[in-house]
């Protein structure tokens, strides 16, 4: 199928992700409205074609139109892209619920879980919105690179064929490749939990355990996550593809990876509050911390031992002192047989 | 089994790897002789307990004894560890062949292939030496970190139970974990070919395609390699463990990863000769280039399309101009169905 139908897309939230995805959607030739609650953002996007705070003034496609009129814009959209922080998804979904109709597609670009429980973003959307056409975006999609027009692959996961087709149409362009998959649960849990590995690798960097050991922790952390996903009845193969390894690699190497930065700082001895303070002050998020909380909760629920995650969780939340030796033994699968 | 038997180990070659492994073996309490052809190295190790050139004078365990007397030392060893560059393995194995007896274990720490063909290091050793107890070391084992006493896991692969036991004994310590595996062929081919992925990621970094795309290339490069290994009748699962991902991660992130550095430089426009010159001047090697050559030869032989490898090979050996777009299309598995 050719990507020749112009979609009407509403992006809900002028976050870094909402702004970057709006840029991609407009660049692919679709009608894109970026919904914001901030008059300064609206003004800046519509007249200066840049975000007033994010991306250091990098140009946003001039066809992106910003609006504060959610009630008017949502009903007109074929596809609604959610781009609010995970802690704000419930309120956003409730606001959306009154406006959305069953034929519309709703795509969550937000990763992670609702605070205080283990519900995924599409769980929240499903509880609040009338449509069955729900999906998620994953893959290596750090916003700063996408706004510059640099290439990547996005993975659109949905059990709705309409949602997969809308997602594929909305983003496909010469520099953006879209993979579509039907197994929403496996991809969305992976998307929410994969930051565990990046946090673990960052912590052992902060602890000064060396790059050999960081590589080892990447491999062993993935193995732990594989076992958890499998215990949960999910497909663990996506962990080794574009939605898994590619994104874990990105988190561990990008200068823009906030989760990794705070993990390094916690490994060096900072508390979670100290590490998060400058990020919160800029109005940004580091959702990887939540992945440690939910990951351990799921590991306990499914009775899956995850010693690296347990060490990382204890270090992040200061529940007890964690030594270098604990990380070493957690990453070593000692072969005591000696053959 | 406890690691309480003292082994007599001869390490053949005072390279960075030979020196680092000697340090580990002596640290684990074994009798270790480092065989060198360089009187300055012998003198420095035996009296200063450091290598005169490598590791900026970091201390080498004082129990490591350096010797130039190969004919006397080899026959006394339970275990011989080969640590010569891949291009020197044939001559070294021939020299060893006259001295080795069938009860001795020979472990290759050298990765890669014999120049001008696709023979692995244990293929060369098997042709020249009388023992069947041959094995390899893989895993994230950058020498500079090991010499500092930083932790890691080594993977000893051998179809000989004696070799696996000797390897496990020789290195196991509080900071060194040893995994032993019997499937030598799968691990040794992986060890020789995994640098392909690091080279590909480095090249696209050099081309300025952004970290999202580097993550994508890591995932897609691994998928290409998985398909090749599978076509060759090998087990591809090790690619996703300590001998695969962990090492690929290391190659892409360590300041000491020469293969990655030259790949970045080639992506930026340097020729292979220009990129290799300073490395050769220091007497060091970048074996990843050979992995591109052998990888493409195997891909052709097994009729496995590997578009990322083909682009990387063409860029490295300047067989034709390679554009950014070629790398982009090679990493994109375009879903033209649009569902």
Coordinates of C-alpha atoms in Angstrom, one line a residue, chain B residues 42-318:
Chain B
X42 CA 61.6 -10.0 29.8
X43 CA 63.7 -7.6 31.9
X44 CA 60.9 -5.2 32.6
X45 CA 58.4 -8.0 33.7
X46 CA 60.9 -9.8 35.8
X47 CA 62.5 -6.8 37.6
X48 CA 60.0 -3.9 37.3
X49 CA 56.8 -6.1 37.2
X50 CA 55.3 -4.0 34.5
X51 CA 55.3 -4.1 30.7
X52 CA 57.7 -1.6 29.2
X53 CA 55.2 -0.4 26.5
X54 CA 51.6 -1.4 27.4
X55 CA 49.2 -0.3 30.2
X56 CA 51.2 2.8 31.1
X57 CA 53.3 1.0 33.7
X58 CA 50.3 -0.6 35.5
X59 CA 51.7 -3.3 37.8
X60 CA 51.7 -6.9 36.6
X61 CA 51.5 -9.5 39.3
X62 CA 55.0 -10.1 40.6
X63 CA 54.6 -13.9 40.3
X64 CA 54.5 -13.6 36.5
X65 CA 57.9 -14.7 35.2
X66 CA 59.0 -13.7 31.7
X67 CA 61.2 -16.1 29.7
X68 CA 62.6 -16.2 26.2
X69 CA 63.2 -19.9 26.4
X70 CA 60.3 -21.4 24.5
X71 CA 61.8 -24.8 24.1
X72 CA 62.3 -25.3 27.8
X73 CA 59.1 -23.8 29.0
X74 CA 56.4 -25.2 26.7
X75 CA 56.9 -28.9 27.6
X76 CA 56.5 -28.1 31.3
X77 CA 53.1 -26.4 31.0
X78 CA 49.8 -28.0 31.7
X79 CA 48.1 -25.3 29.7
X80 CA 49.5 -23.1 26.9
X81 CA 47.7 -19.8 26.2
X82 CA 48.3 -18.4 22.7
X83 CA 48.4 -14.6 22.6
X84 CA 49.9 -13.7 19.2
X85 CA 48.2 -11.6 16.5
X86 CA 46.1 -13.6 14.1
X87 CA 48.5 -13.1 11.2
X88 CA 51.3 -14.6 13.4
X89 CA 49.4 -17.6 14.6
X90 CA 50.5 -20.0 11.8
X91 CA 54.2 -19.4 12.5
X92 CA 53.6 -19.6 16.2
X93 CA 51.7 -22.8 15.9
X94 CA 54.4 -24.3 13.8
X95 CA 57.0 -23.4 16.4
X96 CA 54.8 -24.8 19.1
X97 CA 54.0 -28.0 17.1
X98 CA 57.5 -29.4 17.6
X99 CA 57.2 -28.9 21.4
X100 CA 53.7 -29.7 22.4
X101 CA 52.6 -33.2 23.5
X102 CA 49.1 -34.7 23.3
X103 CA 48.2 -34.3 27.0
X104 CA 48.7 -30.5 26.9
X105 CA 45.8 -28.0 26.6
X106 CA 46.2 -25.1 24.2
X107 CA 43.9 -22.1 24.6
X108 CA 43.7 -19.4 21.9
X109 CA 43.1 -15.9 23.2
X110 CA 43.5 -14.6 19.6
X111 CA 40.3 -13.9 17.8
X112 CA 39.8 -13.8 14.1
X113 CA 41.0 -15.5 11.0
X114 CA 44.2 -16.5 9.2
X115 CA 44.9 -13.8 6.6
X116 CA 44.0 -14.7 3.0
X117 CA 41.6 -17.6 4.0
X118 CA 38.8 -18.2 6.5
X119 CA 40.5 -20.5 8.9
X120 CA 39.9 -19.9 12.6
X121 CA 42.8 -19.9 15.1
X122 CA 42.0 -23.4 16.4
X123 CA 41.9 -24.6 12.8
X124 CA 45.5 -23.4 12.5
X125 CA 46.5 -24.9 15.8
X126 CA 44.8 -28.2 15.0
X127 CA 46.8 -28.4 11.8
X128 CA 50.1 -27.8 13.5
X129 CA 49.9 -29.3 17.0
X130 CA 49.4 -32.8 18.2
X131 CA 47.0 -32.1 21.0
X132 CA 43.2 -32.4 20.7
X133 CA 42.7 -30.2 23.8
X134 CA 42.1 -26.9 22.0
X135 CA 39.9 -24.0 23.1
X136 CA 39.2 -20.3 22.8
X137 CA 38.5 -17.4 25.1
X138 CA 35.7 -14.9 24.4
X139 CA 33.6 -12.4 26.3
X140 CA 34.1 -8.8 27.3
X141 CA 37.8 -8.9 28.0
X142 CA 39.4 -5.6 27.0
X143 CA 42.9 -5.9 28.4
X144 CA 43.3 -2.5 30.0
X145 CA 40.4 -3.2 32.4
X146 CA 41.5 -6.7 33.3
X147 CA 45.0 -5.5 34.2
X148 CA 43.4 -3.0 36.7
X149 CA 41.6 -5.9 38.4
X150 CA 38.2 -4.9 37.2
X151 CA 35.6 -7.7 37.1
X152 CA 34.4 -9.6 34.0
X153 CA 33.3 -13.0 32.8
X154 CA 35.4 -15.0 30.4
X155 CA 33.9 -17.7 28.2
X156 CA 36.1 -20.8 27.6
X157 CA 34.8 -22.8 24.6
X158 CA 36.2 -26.2 23.9
X159 CA 35.1 -29.7 22.9
X160 CA 37.7 -31.1 25.3
X161 CA 36.6 -31.5 28.9
X162 CA 40.2 -31.2 30.0
X163 CA 40.6 -27.9 28.2
X164 CA 37.4 -26.5 29.7
X165 CA 38.6 -27.5 33.2
X166 CA 42.0 -26.1 32.7
X167 CA 40.6 -22.8 31.4
X168 CA 38.1 -22.6 34.3
X169 CA 40.9 -23.3 36.9
X170 CA 43.4 -20.9 35.3
X171 CA 41.3 -17.8 35.5
X172 CA 38.6 -18.2 38.2
X173 CA 39.1 -15.6 41.0
X174 CA 37.0 -13.3 43.1
X175 CA 36.8 -10.8 40.2
X176 CA 37.0 -13.2 37.2
X177 CA 34.1 -15.5 36.4
X178 CA 34.5 -18.3 33.9
X179 CA 31.7 -19.8 31.8
X180 CA 32.6 -23.0 30.0
X181 CA 30.9 -24.2 26.9
X182 CA 31.4 -27.2 24.6
X183 CA 30.3 -25.8 21.2
X184 CA 33.7 -24.5 20.1
X185 CA 32.7 -23.8 16.5
X186 CA 29.7 -21.6 17.3
X187 CA 31.6 -19.5 19.8
X188 CA 34.8 -19.2 17.8
X189 CA 33.0 -18.1 14.6
X190 CA 31.0 -15.6 16.7
X191 CA 34.2 -14.3 18.3
X192 CA 35.8 -13.8 14.9
X193 CA 32.7 -12.2 13.3
X194 CA 31.1 -10.1 16.0
X195 CA 33.3 -7.2 15.3
X196 CA 31.4 -6.7 12.1
X197 CA 28.6 -5.2 14.1
X198 CA 30.9 -2.8 16.0
X199 CA 32.5 -1.7 12.7
X200 CA 29.1 -1.0 11.2
X201 CA 27.9 1.0 14.2
X202 CA 31.2 2.9 14.2
X203 CA 30.9 3.7 10.5
X204 CA 27.4 5.2 10.8
X205 CA 28.6 7.2 13.8
X206 CA 31.4 8.6 11.5
X207 CA 28.8 9.3 8.8
X208 CA 26.9 11.5 11.3
X209 CA 23.7 9.5 11.1
X210 CA 22.9 9.9 14.8
X211 CA 22.6 7.7 17.9
X212 CA 19.1 6.4 17.1
X213 CA 20.5 5.0 13.9
X214 CA 23.5 3.6 15.6
X215 CA 21.2 1.6 17.9
X216 CA 19.2 0.5 14.9
X217 CA 22.4 -0.7 13.1
X218 CA 23.5 -2.6 16.3
X219 CA 20.2 -4.5 16.2
X220 CA 20.0 -5.0 12.5
X221 CA 23.7 -5.9 12.2
X222 CA 23.2 -8.6 14.9
X223 CA 20.2 -9.9 12.9
X224 CA 22.3 -10.2 9.8
X225 CA 25.0 -12.0 11.7
X226 CA 22.4 -14.3 13.3
X227 CA 21.2 -15.3 9.9
X228 CA 24.7 -16.0 8.6
X229 CA 25.6 -18.1 11.6
X230 CA 22.4 -20.0 11.3
X231 CA 23.0 -20.7 7.6
X232 CA 26.4 -22.0 8.5
X233 CA 24.8 -24.6 10.7
X234 CA 26.0 -22.9 13.9
X235 CA 24.1 -22.0 17.0
X236 CA 23.2 -18.3 17.0
X237 CA 22.0 -18.0 20.6
X238 CA 25.5 -17.2 21.9
X239 CA 25.2 -13.9 19.9
X240 CA 22.7 -12.7 22.6
X241 CA 24.9 -13.5 25.6
X242 CA 28.2 -12.9 27.2
X243 CA 30.3 -13.8 24.2
X244 CA 28.1 -11.7 21.9
X245 CA 26.1 -8.7 23.0
X246 CA 28.4 -8.1 26.0
X247 CA 31.4 -7.8 23.7
X248 CA 29.6 -5.9 21.0
X249 CA 28.5 -3.4 23.6
X250 CA 32.1 -3.1 24.8
X251 CA 33.5 -2.6 21.4
X252 CA 31.0 0.2 20.8
X253 CA 31.6 2.1 24.1
X254 CA 35.2 1.5 25.3
X255 CA 37.8 4.2 24.8
X256 CA 40.2 1.4 24.1
X257 CA 38.3 -0.2 21.2
X258 CA 40.6 0.3 18.2
X259 CA 38.2 -1.4 15.7
X260 CA 35.5 1.0 16.6
X261 CA 37.8 4.0 16.4
X262 CA 39.0 3.2 12.9
X263 CA 35.4 2.5 11.8
X264 CA 34.4 6.0 12.9
X265 CA 37.3 7.4 11.1
X266 CA 36.5 5.6 7.9
X267 CA 32.9 6.8 8.2
X268 CA 34.3 10.3 8.4
X269 CA 36.2 9.8 5.2
X270 CA 39.6 8.4 6.1
X271 CA 41.0 5.5 4.1
X272 CA 41.7 2.2 5.8
X273 CA 45.4 2.8 5.4
X274 CA 45.2 6.3 7.0
X275 CA 43.1 5.0 9.9
X276 CA 45.4 2.0 10.5
X277 CA 48.7 3.8 10.3
X278 CA 48.9 5.1 13.9
X279 CA 47.8 1.7 15.3
X280 CA 50.4 -0.2 13.2
X281 CA 53.0 2.3 14.3
X282 CA 52.3 1.3 17.9
X283 CA 52.6 -2.4 17.0
X284 CA 48.9 -2.9 17.7
X285 CA 46.2 -4.6 15.6
X286 CA 42.6 -3.9 14.6
X287 CA 41.3 -7.3 13.8
X288 CA 37.8 -6.1 13.0
X289 CA 38.8 -5.2 9.4
X290 CA 39.5 -8.9 8.8
X291 CA 36.1 -9.7 10.1
X292 CA 34.6 -7.6 7.3
X293 CA 36.6 -9.5 4.7
X294 CA 35.9 -13.0 6.1
X295 CA 32.3 -12.1 6.8
X296 CA 31.6 -11.1 3.2
X297 CA 33.4 -14.2 2.0
X298 CA 31.2 -16.4 4.2
X299 CA 28.0 -14.5 3.2
X300 CA 28.8 -15.1 -0.4
X301 CA 29.7 -18.8 0.1
X302 CA 26.5 -19.4 2.1
X303 CA 24.4 -17.2 -0.2
X304 CA 23.2 -15.0 2.7
X305 CA 22.3 -11.4 1.8
X306 CA 23.9 -9.0 4.3
X307 CA 23.3 -5.5 3.0
X308 CA 24.8 -3.7 6.1
X309 CA 28.0 -5.8 5.9
X310 CA 28.2 -5.2 2.1
X311 CA 28.1 -1.5 2.7
X312 CA 30.6 -1.6 5.5
X313 CA 33.0 -3.8 3.4
X314 CA 32.8 -1.5 0.4
X315 CA 33.5 1.5 2.6
X316 CA 36.4 -0.1 4.4
X317 CA 38.1 -1.5 1.3
X318 CA 37.1 1.4 -1.0

